[in-house]
Amino acid sequence: EFFHETSLEQRAEAKGKLGVTDKFLILSVGELRENKNPEVIIRALACLKEKGMDISHFRYGLLGAGKQEGELRNLIAEKELSDIVYFYGYQSDVRPYLQAADMLAFPTIREGLGMAALEAMAMGVPVLAADNRGTREFMMEKENGYVCMQNNPSEYARLIEKMYREQDKWCTNTEKRLQIRKSTEKFDKKNTITVMREVYGRAIN
């Protein structure tokens, strides 16, 4: 209920407030550290640039803080992506950003479940996720996003470009956005409580 469905009108308004009306907005939410792996997305964008793709209409927003920030800033400067990658810092409420997002990049190396991805999908945002124990619980290939089976920049670049080319499918298709949201329903509190009651009931018996 907190991460609620976003209408196309709300999405347009949120994009306007962030100044990304004409941008393909990729977000990552989480602490800036090696396990969260934002570096691979920065390198993926560099790959797209190096192969001649015009990425001036891309924005990659990092929501979070952490010890890797300085290292990431150096990499961004090295790859000349300062006009593409933005640090939004730690945010207590990420919903205004998710409302404006075209996709969530979730390249975490290890993950217990992955609440940031579930929260994004609950708002209808497609996810590009790493293949790990947590994402295997909720990622449905081509239904709520794509899974990157290889942790390398070139493969992430391929899938970012694919999602960009498929904007009409993922970003402005109300039916698809509702489908993405629906894919998170089994993780709703009422459903997880039901499961936990069954688990404890079996243990008691």
PDB file of C-alpha atoms in Angstrom:
ATOM      1  CA  GLU A   1       0.000   0.000   0.000  1.00  0.00           C
ATOM      2  CA  PHE A   2       2.907   2.370   0.735  1.00  0.00           C
ATOM      3  CA  PHE A   3       4.560   1.634  -2.614  1.00  0.00           C
ATOM      4  CA  HIS A   4       1.383   2.143  -4.563  1.00  0.00           C
ATOM      5  CA  GLU A   5       0.541   1.959  -8.224  1.00  0.00           C
ATOM      6  CA  THR A   6       1.721   4.970 -10.242  1.00  0.00           C
ATOM      7  CA  SER A   7      -0.473   6.396 -12.983  1.00  0.00           C
ATOM      8  CA  LEU A   8       1.027   7.760 -16.195  1.00  0.00           C
ATOM      9  CA  GLU A   9      -0.036  11.248 -15.074  1.00  0.00           C
ATOM     10  CA  GLN A  10       1.789  10.867 -11.733  1.00  0.00           C
ATOM     11  CA  ARG A  11       4.803   9.536 -13.611  1.00  0.00           C
ATOM     12  CA  ALA A  12       4.896  12.551 -15.921  1.00  0.00           C
ATOM     13  CA  GLU A  13       4.570  14.919 -12.955  1.00  0.00           C
ATOM     14  CA  ALA A  14       7.362  13.166 -11.057  1.00  0.00           C
ATOM     15  CA  LYS A  15       9.644  13.327 -14.096  1.00  0.00           C
ATOM     16  CA  GLY A  16       8.996  17.035 -14.355  1.00  0.00           C
ATOM     17  CA  LYS A  17       9.884  17.651 -10.715  1.00  0.00           C
ATOM     18  CA  LEU A  18      13.207  15.802 -11.126  1.00  0.00           C
ATOM     19  CA  GLY A  19      13.970  17.552 -14.398  1.00  0.00           C
ATOM     20  CA  VAL A  20      14.084  14.315 -16.362  1.00  0.00           C
ATOM     21  CA  THR A  21      11.054  14.721 -18.615  1.00  0.00           C
ATOM     22  CA  ASP A  22      13.170  13.985 -21.681  1.00  0.00           C
ATOM     23  CA  LYS A  23      15.455  11.433 -19.989  1.00  0.00           C
ATOM     24  CA  PHE A  24      15.432   7.653 -19.733  1.00  0.00           C
ATOM     25  CA  LEU A  25      15.793   7.425 -15.958  1.00  0.00           C
ATOM     26  CA  ILE A  26      17.594   4.403 -14.520  1.00  0.00           C
ATOM     27  CA  LEU A  27      17.665   4.204 -10.724  1.00  0.00           C
ATOM     28  CA  SER A  28      19.578   2.119  -8.219  1.00  0.00           C
ATOM     29  CA  VAL A  29      18.573   2.194  -4.563  1.00  0.00           C
ATOM     30  CA  GLY A  30      20.932   1.041  -1.837  1.00  0.00           C
ATOM     31  CA  GLU A  31      24.143   1.619   0.024  1.00  0.00           C
ATOM     32  CA  LEU A  32      27.094   2.586  -2.144  1.00  0.00           C
ATOM     33  CA  ARG A  33      29.352  -0.408  -1.590  1.00  0.00           C
ATOM     34  CA  GLU A  34      30.893  -3.256  -3.552  1.00  0.00           C
ATOM     35  CA  ASN A  35      28.163  -5.844  -2.918  1.00  0.00           C
ATOM     36  CA  LYS A  36      25.455  -3.521  -4.278  1.00  0.00           C
ATOM     37  CA  ASN A  37      27.605  -3.304  -7.418  1.00  0.00           C
ATOM     38  CA  PRO A  38      26.586   0.081  -8.928  1.00  0.00           C
ATOM     39  CA  GLU A  39      29.993   0.176 -10.609  1.00  0.00           C
ATOM     40  CA  VAL A  40      28.881  -2.368 -13.225  1.00  0.00           C
ATOM     41  CA  ILE A  41      26.019  -0.100 -14.366  1.00  0.00           C
ATOM     42  CA  ILE A  42      28.368   2.875 -14.698  1.00  0.00           C
ATOM     43  CA  ARG A  43      30.726   0.724 -16.773  1.00  0.00           C
ATOM     44  CA  ALA A  44      27.763  -0.536 -18.826  1.00  0.00           C
ATOM     45  CA  LEU A  45      26.823   3.049 -19.704  1.00  0.00           C
ATOM     46  CA  ALA A  46      30.443   3.656 -20.661  1.00  0.00           C
ATOM     47  CA  CYS A  47      30.211   0.598 -22.949  1.00  0.00           C
ATOM     48  CA  LEU A  48      27.170   2.056 -24.695  1.00  0.00           C
ATOM     49  CA  LYS A  49      28.954   5.370 -25.128  1.00  0.00           C
ATOM     50  CA  GLU A  50      32.096   3.683 -26.474  1.00  0.00           C
ATOM     51  CA  LYS A  51      30.134   1.785 -29.095  1.00  0.00           C
ATOM     52  CA  GLY A  52      28.734   5.053 -30.396  1.00  0.00           C
ATOM     53  CA  MET A  53      25.300   5.169 -28.827  1.00  0.00           C
ATOM     54  CA  ASP A  54      24.007   8.634 -27.945  1.00  0.00           C
ATOM     55  CA  ILE A  55      23.458   8.360 -24.187  1.00  0.00           C
ATOM     56  CA  SER A  56      22.865  12.068 -23.587  1.00  0.00           C
ATOM     57  CA  HIS A  57      19.193  11.252 -22.982  1.00  0.00           C
ATOM     58  CA  PHE A  58      20.064   8.743 -20.255  1.00  0.00           C
ATOM     59  CA  ARG A  59      20.268   9.481 -16.556  1.00  0.00           C
ATOM     60  CA  TYR A  60      21.498   7.025 -13.965  1.00  0.00           C
ATOM     61  CA  GLY A  61      20.461   8.069 -10.471  1.00  0.00           C
ATOM     62  CA  LEU A  62      22.047   6.574  -7.360  1.00  0.00           C
ATOM     63  CA  LEU A  63      19.917   6.768  -4.218  1.00  0.00           C
ATOM     64  CA  GLY A  64      22.033   5.998  -1.192  1.00  0.00           C
ATOM     65  CA  ALA A  65      25.311   6.762   0.533  1.00  0.00           C
ATOM     66  CA  GLY A  66      28.334   4.709   1.436  1.00  0.00           C
ATOM     67  CA  LYS A  67      32.064   4.208   1.482  1.00  0.00           C
ATOM     68  CA  GLN A  68      32.338   3.573  -2.264  1.00  0.00           C
ATOM     69  CA  GLU A  69      31.055   6.994  -3.288  1.00  0.00           C
ATOM     70  CA  GLY A  70      34.494   8.528  -3.821  1.00  0.00           C
ATOM     71  CA  GLU A  71      35.628   5.583  -5.914  1.00  0.00           C
ATOM     72  CA  LEU A  72      32.475   5.785  -8.027  1.00  0.00           C
ATOM     73  CA  ARG A  73      32.896   9.519  -8.561  1.00  0.00           C
ATOM     74  CA  ASN A  74      36.440   8.912  -9.813  1.00  0.00           C
ATOM     75  CA  LEU A  75      35.190   6.247 -12.230  1.00  0.00           C
ATOM     76  CA  ILE A  76      32.460   8.574 -13.509  1.00  0.00           C
ATOM     77  CA  ALA A  77      35.028  11.317 -14.141  1.00  0.00           C
ATOM     78  CA  GLU A  78      37.351   8.839 -15.862  1.00  0.00           C
ATOM     79  CA  LYS A  79      34.567   7.653 -18.191  1.00  0.00           C
ATOM     80  CA  GLU A  80      33.313  11.231 -18.755  1.00  0.00           C
ATOM     81  CA  LEU A  81      29.834  10.428 -17.480  1.00  0.00           C
ATOM     82  CA  SER A  82      29.383  13.316 -15.050  1.00  0.00           C
ATOM     83  CA  ASP A  83      26.409  14.609 -17.045  1.00  0.00           C
ATOM     84  CA  ILE A  84      24.784  11.149 -17.025  1.00  0.00           C
ATOM     85  CA  VAL A  85      25.257   9.793 -13.483  1.00  0.00           C
ATOM     86  CA  TYR A  86      23.719  11.668 -10.543  1.00  0.00           C
ATOM     87  CA  PHE A  87      24.098  11.084  -6.830  1.00  0.00           C
ATOM     88  CA  TYR A  88      20.778  11.753  -5.105  1.00  0.00           C
ATOM     89  CA  GLY A  89      22.102  10.767  -1.683  1.00  0.00           C
ATOM     90  CA  TYR A  90      20.271   8.922   1.045  1.00  0.00           C
ATOM     91  CA  GLN A  91      16.510   9.395   0.806  1.00  0.00           C
ATOM     92  CA  SER A  92      14.067   8.419   3.556  1.00  0.00           C
ATOM     93  CA  ASP A  93      11.277   8.224   0.962  1.00  0.00           C
ATOM     94  CA  VAL A  94      12.261   6.908  -2.469  1.00  0.00           C
ATOM     95  CA  ARG A  95       8.746   6.958  -3.930  1.00  0.00           C
ATOM     96  CA  PRO A  96       9.043  10.335  -5.744  1.00  0.00           C
ATOM     97  CA  TYR A  97      12.092   8.931  -7.551  1.00  0.00           C
ATOM     98  CA  LEU A  98      10.525   5.559  -8.333  1.00  0.00           C
ATOM     99  CA  GLN A  99       7.462   7.339  -9.749  1.00  0.00           C
ATOM    100  CA  ALA A 100       9.751   8.982 -12.316  1.00  0.00           C
ATOM    101  CA  ALA A 101      11.890   5.913 -13.056  1.00  0.00           C
ATOM    102  CA  ASP A 102      11.866   4.086 -16.372  1.00  0.00           C
ATOM    103  CA  MET A 103      13.677   1.109 -14.865  1.00  0.00           C
ATOM    104  CA  LEU A 104      15.450  -0.010 -11.709  1.00  0.00           C
ATOM    105  CA  ALA A 105      18.943  -1.449 -12.023  1.00  0.00           C
ATOM    106  CA  PHE A 106      19.491  -4.023  -9.282  1.00  0.00           C
ATOM    107  CA  PRO A 107      22.957  -5.526  -9.893  1.00  0.00           C
ATOM    108  CA  THR A 108      23.537  -6.747  -6.324  1.00  0.00           C
ATOM    109  CA  ILE A 109      26.032  -9.598  -6.123  1.00  0.00           C
ATOM    110  CA  ARG A 110      24.460 -11.257  -3.045  1.00  0.00           C
ATOM    111  CA  GLU A 111      20.940 -10.625  -1.807  1.00  0.00           C
ATOM    112  CA  GLY A 112      18.695 -12.195   0.829  1.00  0.00           C
ATOM    113  CA  LEU A 113      15.546 -11.081  -0.976  1.00  0.00           C
ATOM    114  CA  GLY A 114      15.762  -7.603  -2.450  1.00  0.00           C
ATOM    115  CA  MET A 115      13.222  -5.186  -1.035  1.00  0.00           C
ATOM    116  CA  ALA A 116      14.374  -2.279  -3.214  1.00  0.00           C
ATOM    117  CA  ALA A 117      13.438  -4.241  -6.325  1.00  0.00           C
ATOM    118  CA  LEU A 118      10.088  -5.365  -4.888  1.00  0.00           C
ATOM    119  CA  GLU A 119       9.248  -1.802  -3.881  1.00  0.00           C
ATOM    120  CA  ALA A 120      10.016  -0.560  -7.400  1.00  0.00           C
ATOM    121  CA  MET A 121       7.920  -3.280  -9.010  1.00  0.00           C
ATOM    122  CA  ALA A 122       5.035  -2.527  -6.636  1.00  0.00           C
ATOM    123  CA  MET A 123       4.988   0.895  -8.305  1.00  0.00           C
ATOM    124  CA  GLY A 124       5.031  -0.644 -11.785  1.00  0.00           C
ATOM    125  CA  VAL A 125       8.733  -0.080 -12.496  1.00  0.00           C
ATOM    126  CA  PRO A 126      10.496  -2.858 -14.457  1.00  0.00           C
ATOM    127  CA  VAL A 127      13.720  -4.240 -13.010  1.00  0.00           C
ATOM    128  CA  LEU A 128      17.029  -5.283 -14.514  1.00  0.00           C
ATOM    129  CA  ALA A 129      18.386  -7.626 -11.851  1.00  0.00           C
ATOM    130  CA  ALA A 130      21.463  -9.698 -11.210  1.00  0.00           C
ATOM    131  CA  ASP A 131      20.995 -13.444 -10.932  1.00  0.00           C
ATOM    132  CA  ASN A 132      21.253 -14.284  -7.233  1.00  0.00           C
ATOM    133  CA  ARG A 133      19.388 -16.186  -4.521  1.00  0.00           C
ATOM    134  CA  GLY A 134      17.138 -13.265  -3.661  1.00  0.00           C
ATOM    135  CA  THR A 135      16.132 -12.193  -7.157  1.00  0.00           C
ATOM    136  CA  ARG A 136      15.245 -15.772  -8.099  1.00  0.00           C
ATOM    137  CA  GLU A 137      12.361 -15.434  -5.633  1.00  0.00           C
ATOM    138  CA  PHE A 138      10.577 -12.728  -7.615  1.00  0.00           C
ATOM    139  CA  MET A 139      12.070 -12.077 -11.042  1.00  0.00           C
ATOM    140  CA  MET A 140       9.933 -13.329 -13.927  1.00  0.00           C
ATOM    141  CA  GLU A 141      11.880 -12.966 -17.162  1.00  0.00           C
ATOM    142  CA  LYS A 142      10.123 -10.656 -19.651  1.00  0.00           C
ATOM    143  CA  GLU A 143       7.183 -10.320 -17.247  1.00  0.00           C
ATOM    144  CA  ASN A 144       8.575  -7.846 -14.703  1.00  0.00           C
ATOM    145  CA  GLY A 145      11.981  -7.172 -16.232  1.00  0.00           C
ATOM    146  CA  TYR A 146      15.142  -8.991 -17.218  1.00  0.00           C
ATOM    147  CA  VAL A 147      17.774 -10.980 -15.342  1.00  0.00           C
ATOM    148  CA  CYS A 148      21.430 -10.433 -16.221  1.00  0.00           C
ATOM    149  CA  MET A 149      23.040 -13.856 -16.049  1.00  0.00           C
ATOM    150  CA  GLN A 150      26.590 -12.523 -16.338  1.00  0.00           C
ATOM    151  CA  ASN A 151      28.100  -9.940 -14.012  1.00  0.00           C
ATOM    152  CA  ASN A 152      29.879  -7.954 -16.681  1.00  0.00           C
ATOM    153  CA  PRO A 153      29.355  -4.457 -18.117  1.00  0.00           C
ATOM    154  CA  SER A 154      28.789  -5.576 -21.706  1.00  0.00           C
ATOM    155  CA  GLU A 155      25.855  -7.841 -20.787  1.00  0.00           C
ATOM    156  CA  TYR A 156      24.289  -5.174 -18.587  1.00  0.00           C
ATOM    157  CA  ALA A 157      24.802  -2.703 -21.447  1.00  0.00           C
ATOM    158  CA  ARG A 158      22.971  -5.027 -23.845  1.00  0.00           C
ATOM    159  CA  LEU A 159      19.982  -5.332 -21.526  1.00  0.00           C
ATOM    160  CA  ILE A 160      19.873  -1.610 -20.678  1.00  0.00           C
ATOM    161  CA  GLU A 161      19.772  -0.841 -24.388  1.00  0.00           C
ATOM    162  CA  LYS A 162      17.075  -3.496 -24.867  1.00  0.00           C
ATOM    163  CA  MET A 163      14.886  -1.960 -22.159  1.00  0.00           C
ATOM    164  CA  TYR A 164      15.475   1.487 -23.610  1.00  0.00           C
ATOM    165  CA  ARG A 165      14.369   0.283 -27.052  1.00  0.00           C
ATOM    166  CA  GLU A 166      11.301  -1.316 -25.447  1.00  0.00           C
ATOM    167  CA  GLN A 167      10.058   1.786 -23.607  1.00  0.00           C
ATOM    168  CA  ASP A 168       6.626   1.515 -25.161  1.00  0.00           C
ATOM    169  CA  LYS A 169       6.325  -1.964 -23.661  1.00  0.00           C
ATOM    170  CA  TRP A 170       7.668  -1.228 -20.177  1.00  0.00           C
ATOM    171  CA  CYS A 171       7.228   2.435 -19.365  1.00  0.00           C
ATOM    172  CA  THR A 172       4.043   3.759 -20.902  1.00  0.00           C
ATOM    173  CA  ASN A 173       1.949   0.595 -21.119  1.00  0.00           C
ATOM    174  CA  THR A 174      -0.543   0.739 -18.248  1.00  0.00           C
ATOM    175  CA  GLU A 175      -1.448  -2.938 -18.584  1.00  0.00           C
ATOM    176  CA  LYS A 176       2.212  -4.000 -18.378  1.00  0.00           C
ATOM    177  CA  ARG A 177       2.847  -1.775 -15.365  1.00  0.00           C
ATOM    178  CA  LEU A 178      -0.112  -3.380 -13.577  1.00  0.00           C
ATOM    179  CA  GLN A 179       1.306  -6.797 -14.456  1.00  0.00           C
ATOM    180  CA  ILE A 180       4.638  -5.818 -12.926  1.00  0.00           C
ATOM    181  CA  ARG A 181       2.883  -4.683  -9.749  1.00  0.00           C
ATOM    182  CA  LYS A 182       0.847  -7.888  -9.633  1.00  0.00           C
ATOM    183  CA  SER A 183       4.044  -9.954  -9.659  1.00  0.00           C
ATOM    184  CA  THR A 184       4.807  -8.663  -6.137  1.00  0.00           C
ATOM    185  CA  GLU A 185       1.471  -9.655  -4.586  1.00  0.00           C
ATOM    186  CA  LYS A 186       2.693 -12.858  -2.970  1.00  0.00           C
ATOM    187  CA  PHE A 187       5.135 -10.762  -0.942  1.00  0.00           C
ATOM    188  CA  ASP A 188       2.356  -8.585   0.463  1.00  0.00           C
ATOM    189  CA  LYS A 189       2.238  -8.535   4.258  1.00  0.00           C
ATOM    190  CA  LYS A 190      -1.090 -10.374   4.497  1.00  0.00           C
ATOM    191  CA  ASN A 191       0.238 -13.205   2.325  1.00  0.00           C
ATOM    192  CA  THR A 192       3.545 -13.550   4.144  1.00  0.00           C
ATOM    193  CA  ILE A 193       1.710 -13.623   7.493  1.00  0.00           C
ATOM    194  CA  THR A 194      -0.409 -16.510   6.190  1.00  0.00           C
ATOM    195  CA  VAL A 195       2.703 -18.423   5.166  1.00  0.00           C
ATOM    196  CA  MET A 196       4.418 -17.774   8.502  1.00  0.00           C
ATOM    197  CA  ARG A 197       1.346 -18.999  10.418  1.00  0.00           C
ATOM    198  CA  GLU A 198       1.533 -22.242   8.473  1.00  0.00           C
ATOM    199  CA  VAL A 199       5.257 -22.580   9.183  1.00  0.00           C
ATOM    200  CA  TYR A 200       4.810 -22.006  12.924  1.00  0.00           C
ATOM    201  CA  GLY A 201       1.726 -24.212  12.982  1.00  0.00           C
ATOM    202  CA  ARG A 202       3.700 -27.123  11.565  1.00  0.00           C
ATOM    203  CA  ALA A 203       6.489 -26.489  14.063  1.00  0.00           C
ATOM    204  CA  ILE A 204       4.067 -26.458  17.030  1.00  0.00           C
ATOM    205  CA  ASN A 205       2.444 -29.682  15.878  1.00  0.00           C
TER     206      ASN A 205
END
